[in-house]
XYZ file of C-alpha atoms in Angstrom:
498
model
C 61.834 25.488 -28.829
C 58.291 25.120 -30.448
C 56.663 26.506 -33.351
C 53.103 26.447 -34.228
C 51.980 27.932 -37.202
C 48.432 28.035 -38.590
C 46.226 28.534 -41.541
C 42.666 30.078 -41.473
C 40.440 26.906 -41.663
C 38.602 27.048 -45.045
C 34.855 27.386 -45.658
C 33.593 24.380 -47.048
C 30.616 25.864 -49.180
C 32.668 25.394 -52.340
C 35.866 23.691 -53.460
C 39.488 25.076 -52.969
C 41.419 27.422 -55.349
C 44.570 28.926 -55.918
C 43.829 31.491 -53.038
C 43.609 28.643 -50.413
C 46.735 26.964 -52.123
C 48.742 30.380 -51.487
C 48.155 30.752 -47.784
C 49.020 27.005 -47.096
C 51.811 27.190 -49.152
C 53.048 30.241 -47.283
C 52.382 28.271 -43.659
C 54.205 25.236 -45.376
C 57.662 27.330 -45.808
C 57.389 28.413 -42.426
C 56.883 25.336 -40.762
C 59.755 23.382 -43.152
C 62.176 26.225 -42.377
C 61.732 25.917 -38.453
C 62.109 22.206 -38.678
C 65.444 22.709 -40.421
C 66.436 24.857 -37.445
C 65.425 21.234 -35.265
C 62.637 23.202 -33.376
C 59.219 21.294 -32.535
C 56.842 22.337 -35.199
C 52.974 21.921 -35.494
C 51.362 23.033 -38.578
C 47.538 23.079 -38.508
C 45.217 23.734 -41.372
C 41.882 22.411 -41.751
C 37.993 23.420 -42.754
C 35.228 25.640 -41.056
C 32.160 23.684 -41.646
C 29.438 25.342 -39.757
C 27.434 28.687 -40.346
C 24.541 29.850 -43.061
C 26.829 29.889 -46.025
C 27.351 26.315 -45.632
C 23.423 25.554 -44.751
C 22.374 27.790 -47.816
C 24.827 25.937 -50.355
C 23.823 22.529 -49.294
C 20.175 23.728 -49.731
C 20.606 24.664 -53.207
C 22.128 21.406 -53.614
C 19.383 19.493 -52.080
C 21.548 17.815 -49.372
C 22.273 18.033 -46.005
C 24.750 20.136 -44.699
C 27.149 17.375 -43.126
C 27.059 15.843 -46.528
C 28.265 18.845 -48.147
C 30.790 19.600 -45.189
C 32.176 15.852 -45.677
C 32.336 16.428 -49.647
C 34.350 19.534 -49.620
C 36.404 18.922 -46.738
C 37.778 15.702 -48.440
C 38.641 18.183 -51.527
C 40.441 20.710 -49.000
C 42.437 17.763 -47.585
C 43.477 16.322 -51.117
C 44.838 19.598 -51.992
C 47.458 19.146 -49.063
C 49.517 16.427 -50.410
C 49.347 17.548 -53.867
C 51.039 20.838 -52.865
C 53.501 19.102 -50.876
C 52.033 20.370 -47.836
C 53.455 18.997 -44.378
C 50.896 19.914 -42.155
C 50.581 17.863 -38.648
C 46.847 17.892 -38.341
C 43.673 18.757 -40.434
C 40.984 19.925 -38.303
C 37.278 20.258 -38.910
C 34.883 22.185 -37.086
C 32.282 19.600 -37.365
C 34.938 17.149 -35.200
C 33.129 16.623 -31.693
C 36.213 17.168 -29.832
C 36.432 20.506 -31.126
C 32.735 21.282 -30.360
C 33.239 20.277 -26.924
C 36.023 22.869 -26.672
C 33.991 25.516 -28.449
C 31.204 24.725 -25.434
C 33.670 24.607 -22.429
C 35.751 27.670 -23.699
C 32.497 29.916 -24.424
C 30.624 28.764 -21.101
C 33.488 29.998 -19.441
C 33.695 33.411 -21.140
C 29.832 33.950 -20.148
C 30.647 32.526 -16.377
C 33.832 35.660 -16.378
C 30.462 37.798 -17.273
C 31.139 38.788 -20.636
C 28.031 37.388 -22.357
C 24.518 38.943 -21.730
C 21.366 38.450 -24.109
C 19.923 41.256 -26.207
C 18.480 41.936 -29.790
C 20.682 42.646 -32.739
C 19.705 44.485 -35.800
C 21.952 45.042 -38.515
C 23.070 44.908 -42.442
C 24.500 41.107 -42.883
C 26.469 39.300 -45.528
C 25.670 35.817 -45.652
C 28.835 35.354 -47.625
C 30.908 36.706 -44.822
C 28.514 35.543 -41.932
C 29.217 38.953 -40.740
C 27.221 41.985 -40.008
C 28.397 45.173 -41.408
C 28.657 48.909 -39.707
C 27.468 51.732 -42.025
C 30.797 52.995 -42.858
C 31.574 49.667 -44.464
C 28.466 49.683 -46.933
C 29.095 49.983 -50.190
C 26.983 51.674 -52.784
C 23.744 49.968 -53.535
C 23.657 48.708 -49.730
C 26.206 45.914 -51.154
C 29.093 43.848 -49.264
C 32.354 45.936 -50.140
C 33.964 42.251 -50.836
C 31.290 40.106 -52.232
C 29.583 42.786 -54.231
C 26.166 40.977 -53.198
C 23.164 43.078 -51.541
C 23.060 43.010 -47.750
C 20.235 41.880 -45.842
C 18.343 43.411 -42.996
C 18.381 40.737 -39.981
C 16.894 41.208 -36.487
C 17.203 38.685 -33.814
C 17.070 37.428 -30.250
C 20.979 36.610 -29.660
C 23.538 36.320 -26.882
C 26.038 39.177 -26.844
C 29.816 38.616 -26.151
C 30.768 42.113 -24.558
C 33.794 43.192 -26.998
C 33.227 47.182 -25.869
C 34.748 45.560 -22.357
C 38.593 45.046 -23.935
C 38.701 48.768 -25.639
C 41.484 49.566 -23.160
C 43.210 46.330 -23.135
C 43.359 45.861 -26.641
C 44.646 49.479 -26.786
C 47.143 48.331 -24.574
C 48.046 45.306 -26.064
C 48.514 47.033 -29.837
C 50.822 49.564 -27.633
C 53.145 47.296 -25.797
C 53.439 44.392 -28.720
C 53.701 46.425 -32.085
C 54.732 43.257 -33.511
C 51.235 41.515 -32.561
C 49.897 42.187 -36.436
C 52.235 42.665 -39.593
C 52.559 43.922 -41.961
C 52.638 47.332 -40.393
C 49.586 48.448 -42.456
C 47.279 46.028 -41.029
C 48.540 46.793 -37.705
C 47.563 50.365 -38.343
C 44.162 49.418 -39.860
C 43.244 47.166 -36.807
C 44.290 49.520 -34.334
C 42.172 51.980 -36.072
C 39.220 50.410 -35.796
C 39.702 49.613 -32.358
C 40.169 53.227 -31.461
C 36.945 53.879 -33.230
C 35.215 52.453 -30.483
C 34.395 48.775 -30.243
C 30.776 47.530 -30.018
C 29.364 44.629 -28.400
C 29.025 41.558 -31.115
C 26.743 38.505 -31.497
C 27.698 35.198 -30.031
C 24.780 33.295 -31.053
C 22.330 32.839 -33.795
C 18.855 31.872 -33.168
C 17.640 31.419 -36.258
C 19.925 28.938 -37.682
C 20.367 25.465 -36.835
C 23.809 24.381 -38.125
C 26.520 24.848 -35.935
C 27.444 24.403 -32.529
C 24.724 23.884 -29.999
C 25.006 26.774 -26.956
C 24.754 24.176 -23.991
C 22.913 26.863 -21.901
C 20.320 27.474 -24.445
C 19.184 24.766 -26.881
C 17.503 27.172 -29.039
C 20.968 28.762 -30.226
C 23.852 28.109 -31.690
C 27.423 29.839 -31.385
C 28.002 32.508 -34.434
C 29.947 30.533 -37.041
C 33.129 33.220 -36.412
C 33.567 32.193 -32.703
C 33.308 28.743 -33.230
C 35.715 28.653 -35.902
C 38.317 31.050 -34.539
C 38.811 28.639 -31.478
C 40.109 25.662 -33.839
C 43.672 27.119 -33.243
C 43.256 26.454 -29.538
C 41.021 23.396 -29.629
C 42.786 21.238 -32.308
C 46.151 21.104 -29.688
C 44.039 19.084 -27.128
C 43.182 16.217 -29.565
C 45.205 16.181 -32.768
C 47.737 13.693 -31.864
C 45.883 11.686 -29.556
C 46.792 13.428 -26.484
C 46.966 17.209 -25.327
C 49.882 18.950 -26.336
C 48.314 22.599 -25.526
C 50.783 23.092 -22.792
C 53.822 22.116 -25.191
C 52.556 24.437 -28.188
C 50.359 27.014 -27.130
C 50.374 30.243 -27.737
C 50.459 29.915 -31.505
C 53.781 31.553 -32.873
C 51.791 32.715 -36.177
C 48.370 32.897 -37.313
C 48.726 33.648 -41.367
C 44.966 34.878 -42.497
C 44.038 36.786 -45.648
C 42.964 40.769 -45.067
C 39.440 40.187 -45.517
C 39.198 38.153 -42.160
C 41.545 40.828 -40.459
C 38.942 42.164 -37.675
C 38.120 38.887 -36.412
C 41.635 37.448 -35.692
C 43.084 40.980 -34.906
C 40.414 42.140 -32.508
C 37.557 39.326 -31.757
C 40.258 36.929 -31.275
C 42.241 38.435 -28.809
C 39.291 39.805 -26.860
C 37.815 36.497 -26.748
C 41.044 34.811 -25.370
C 41.480 37.776 -22.738
C 37.795 36.935 -21.782
C 38.433 33.279 -21.153
C 41.656 33.489 -19.653
C 43.928 32.407 -22.342
C 47.361 33.301 -23.475
C 47.063 35.223 -26.748
C 49.129 34.098 -29.844
C 52.594 35.797 -30.734
C 52.095 37.008 -34.251
C 49.401 37.282 -36.976
C 50.352 38.150 -40.458
C 47.690 39.411 -42.801
C 48.544 38.829 -46.384
C 46.868 40.399 -49.461
C 44.332 39.012 -52.131
C 45.725 37.406 -55.355
C 44.172 39.468 -58.025
C 42.808 38.536 -61.383
C 41.618 41.449 -63.802
C 41.772 43.765 -60.511
C 39.364 41.538 -58.378
C 40.253 39.339 -55.405
C 40.169 35.867 -56.487
C 37.284 34.258 -54.816
C 34.777 31.218 -55.295
C 32.254 33.708 -55.298
C 33.339 35.854 -57.415
C 33.932 32.809 -60.182
C 37.178 34.276 -61.203
C 39.696 31.355 -59.677
C 42.844 29.467 -61.037
C 42.612 25.889 -60.632
C 45.505 24.850 -58.602
C 45.085 21.072 -59.342
C 45.278 21.893 -63.160
C 48.610 23.653 -62.598
C 49.913 21.158 -60.485
C 49.010 18.243 -63.145
C 50.848 19.935 -65.572
C 54.020 21.918 -64.166
C 54.394 20.030 -60.451
C 53.693 21.358 -57.250
C 57.263 23.156 -56.695
C 56.646 25.053 -59.645
C 53.296 26.380 -58.026
C 54.800 26.978 -54.568
C 57.815 28.786 -56.269
C 55.608 31.152 -58.570
C 53.315 31.940 -55.400
C 55.869 32.903 -53.014
C 58.078 34.994 -55.919
C 55.200 36.664 -57.739
C 53.313 38.200 -55.211
C 55.425 39.903 -51.928
C 53.821 38.472 -48.868
C 51.655 40.933 -47.108
C 50.421 43.027 -50.499
C 47.893 42.107 -53.101
C 49.335 41.027 -56.322
C 48.067 39.939 -59.940
C 48.871 36.331 -60.811
C 48.195 35.222 -64.412
C 49.348 32.051 -66.662
C 51.300 34.173 -68.712
C 53.406 35.333 -65.531
C 53.479 31.880 -64.232
C 54.789 30.442 -67.360
C 57.304 33.466 -67.455
C 58.526 32.721 -64.037
C 58.704 29.004 -64.505
C 60.880 29.223 -67.891
C 63.045 32.153 -66.596
C 63.875 31.411 -63.125
C 63.046 27.879 -62.521
C 64.150 25.865 -65.793
C 66.676 28.177 -66.919
C 68.540 30.067 -63.647
C 68.024 26.931 -61.166
C 67.613 23.729 -63.557
C 70.046 24.728 -66.024
C 72.796 25.787 -63.427
C 72.220 22.252 -61.838
C 72.350 20.377 -64.885
C 75.176 22.115 -66.492
C 77.301 22.106 -63.128
C 76.844 18.363 -62.363
C 77.382 17.590 -66.124
C 80.995 19.477 -66.027
C 81.805 17.796 -62.665
C 80.805 13.997 -64.554
C 82.507 15.298 -67.893
C 86.000 16.595 -66.612
C 86.046 14.755 -63.184
C 84.049 11.648 -63.864
C 81.478 12.801 -60.996
C 84.380 12.946 -58.220
C 85.337 16.218 -56.187
C 88.460 16.568 -54.382
C 88.562 18.319 -50.928
C 90.421 21.748 -50.900
C 89.825 25.479 -50.726
C 86.877 27.585 -51.979
C 87.000 30.433 -53.846
C 86.998 33.646 -51.821
C 84.862 35.624 -53.885
C 81.942 33.170 -53.496
C 82.339 32.835 -49.776
C 81.893 36.604 -49.458
C 78.876 36.642 -51.551
C 77.488 33.906 -49.423
C 78.763 35.729 -46.175
C 75.671 35.992 -43.788
C 72.965 34.563 -46.168
C 71.672 31.844 -43.757
C 71.311 34.708 -41.027
C 69.643 37.239 -43.306
C 67.108 34.456 -44.820
C 66.257 33.221 -41.346
C 65.855 36.947 -40.529
C 63.121 37.157 -43.272
C 61.418 34.003 -42.575
C 60.877 34.961 -38.809
C 59.021 38.344 -39.858
C 57.083 36.171 -42.352
C 58.620 38.156 -45.119
C 59.077 34.943 -47.442
C 59.234 36.804 -50.520
C 62.077 38.587 -49.179
C 64.081 35.435 -48.173
C 63.338 33.893 -51.294
C 64.976 36.876 -53.323
C 68.157 36.546 -50.875
C 68.374 32.910 -52.037
C 67.654 33.846 -55.735
C 70.421 36.561 -55.813
C 72.866 33.839 -55.173
C 71.319 31.313 -57.586
C 72.022 34.000 -59.979
C 75.461 35.042 -58.834
C 76.302 31.489 -59.396
C 75.307 31.409 -62.937
C 77.065 34.476 -63.275
C 80.502 32.417 -61.605
C 80.098 29.697 -64.116
C 80.397 32.235 -66.952
C 83.358 34.005 -65.643
C 85.160 31.060 -64.767
C 84.534 29.167 -67.727
C 85.390 25.997 -66.662
C 85.255 24.346 -70.325
C 88.231 26.622 -70.766
C 90.052 25.465 -67.916
C 89.654 22.199 -68.522
C 91.445 22.307 -71.895
C 94.721 23.436 -70.111
C 96.156 20.494 -67.824
C 98.154 23.358 -65.891
C 95.180 24.965 -64.544
C 93.795 21.180 -63.268
C 93.846 22.779 -59.524
C 92.219 25.850 -60.707
C 89.465 23.900 -62.294
C 89.051 21.415 -59.129
C 88.481 24.677 -56.960
C 85.880 26.128 -59.566
C 84.166 22.837 -59.778
C 84.145 22.516 -55.974
C 83.094 25.875 -55.218
C 80.203 25.634 -57.490
C 78.897 22.515 -56.303
C 79.100 23.664 -52.800
C 77.573 27.222 -53.552
C 74.572 25.023 -55.282
C 74.336 22.735 -51.961
C 73.941 25.638 -49.794
C 71.090 27.332 -52.015
C 69.244 24.249 -52.347
C 69.239 23.498 -48.572
C 67.583 27.184 -48.125
C 65.162 26.333 -51.012
C 63.964 23.267 -49.520
C 61.233 24.879 -47.561
C 59.795 26.355 -51.083
C 60.870 23.565 -53.522
C 61.053 20.395 -51.285
C 60.901 17.976 -53.937
C 63.084 19.381 -56.581
C 65.753 20.253 -53.763
C 65.647 16.807 -52.172
C 66.276 15.540 -55.739
C 69.095 18.023 -56.410
C 70.823 17.285 -53.049
C 70.450 13.635 -53.693
C 72.330 14.128 -57.149
C 75.175 16.077 -55.161
C 75.469 13.447 -52.914
C 74.509 15.516 -49.801
C 71.306 14.887 -48.027
C 72.007 16.962 -45.138
C 69.041 19.594 -44.931
C 69.373 21.146 -41.498
C 69.755 24.689 -41.448
C 73.485 24.748 -39.690
C 74.432 22.910 -42.938
C 73.469 26.150 -45.420
C 76.956 27.570 -44.640
C 79.531 27.252 -47.496
C 82.002 24.698 -46.647
C 79.733 23.045 -44.021
C 79.029 19.963 -46.235
C 81.590 18.221 -48.129
C 80.576 17.036 -51.802
C 82.585 13.987 -52.896
C 81.018 12.114 -55.627
C 77.900 13.836 -57.926
C 75.379 11.347 -59.830
C 73.785 12.854 -62.927
C 70.135 14.230 -62.729
C 67.326 14.630 -65.098
C 65.661 17.887 -65.905
C 64.477 19.278 -62.429
C 62.052 21.986 -64.523
C 61.589 20.670 -68.035
C 60.642 23.088 -70.760
C 58.500 20.818 -73.090
C 55.264 20.763 -70.859
């Protein structure tokens, strides 16, 4: 069984920020979880390098667009390993192999009768690289997302017959109610479809920085159609061979709500026009907000993920972003809330649980745990945990899966206080009871650690090593599925004195 997950490809007109880290970490959590299931996983991310915003940013810096693309693509590449991200390929839309697939697929769309030549006039946002309908324009003739004044553009273009797919898209949404999630975004996309689809520009005539149209050298393809095809093109060359038949269609596209229309309407229509199978799911997450505004390069209100990682480590950032904001909704982030989560949940709930528990096994039993029965109360509390976590992640409810796990982390802390191993250790007559408590505690920590690995890969691996339990497969996330015989000392997972 295969699982193919993608992030949007990120625009190279400026450097990466926390919003990019958010989507990439979410995709990595899903990819790692499905690897734990033993599935064939392919995780794609990359950069979107063509179009007017890149050309304009390069011009402002006095460099060629390719030079700016090269420079910022490297910064996005550098972010992935620092985040502990396990992507299988990093695509760039300036890759010649990608450009060739774009030309082939869009030529096929033309041959199938869905492209014609015409004149387009409308209000255009260069940062969105998109024309805005009259009902989308904010007060003052401004983009509702970037708050900049729209320009009036008119040019000769080739058009994509989006209107031809009105009925097919309505049927798609009726037949596959899980095609777009969460439900509010499904409804938003369906509402746009029902309002009546209009044909959209497929090419640009005034722009030169893009993939050249093979049937008309004076045009380049509109950046969004070029960019969307990365999800399909990458499979044909990412690992030196064509894996399209093995991995397509994509299991999940993860995107932000600002690019909903392109992915939930233009993209399936384009694939229909080319005769390509549609992706299984598109999940639309919300914005990370600071001071009530979307975190955005163009708005200048970003937190630097590199600085956060340097001080606290990648796992802390991964945890915070998946824990603080319900995945699929807008949510506020701040340094204060980050530090609160770090201290109260990572350092206290998990870090302290691990160090106390392993310390007691070393202190009272020289690090050795004897085989035997587990606490019945803990077994009842952990029953069905793995299945619930799987179900949440299958629906991209990453925050709910993490909450399920964290309830058990807190439950294990309560278990320590209720059983008081330090009291049992003083009474030789209760030695077997102490063994059972320490054994159950270690086993409970092992289970939650296996389930936490997609979120906290580095910390989870360190903790499992200390427990002498290296198994990461999801089937091992059951009490009693792994026997811990010997533990070793572990340094603080989440130190407070940073």
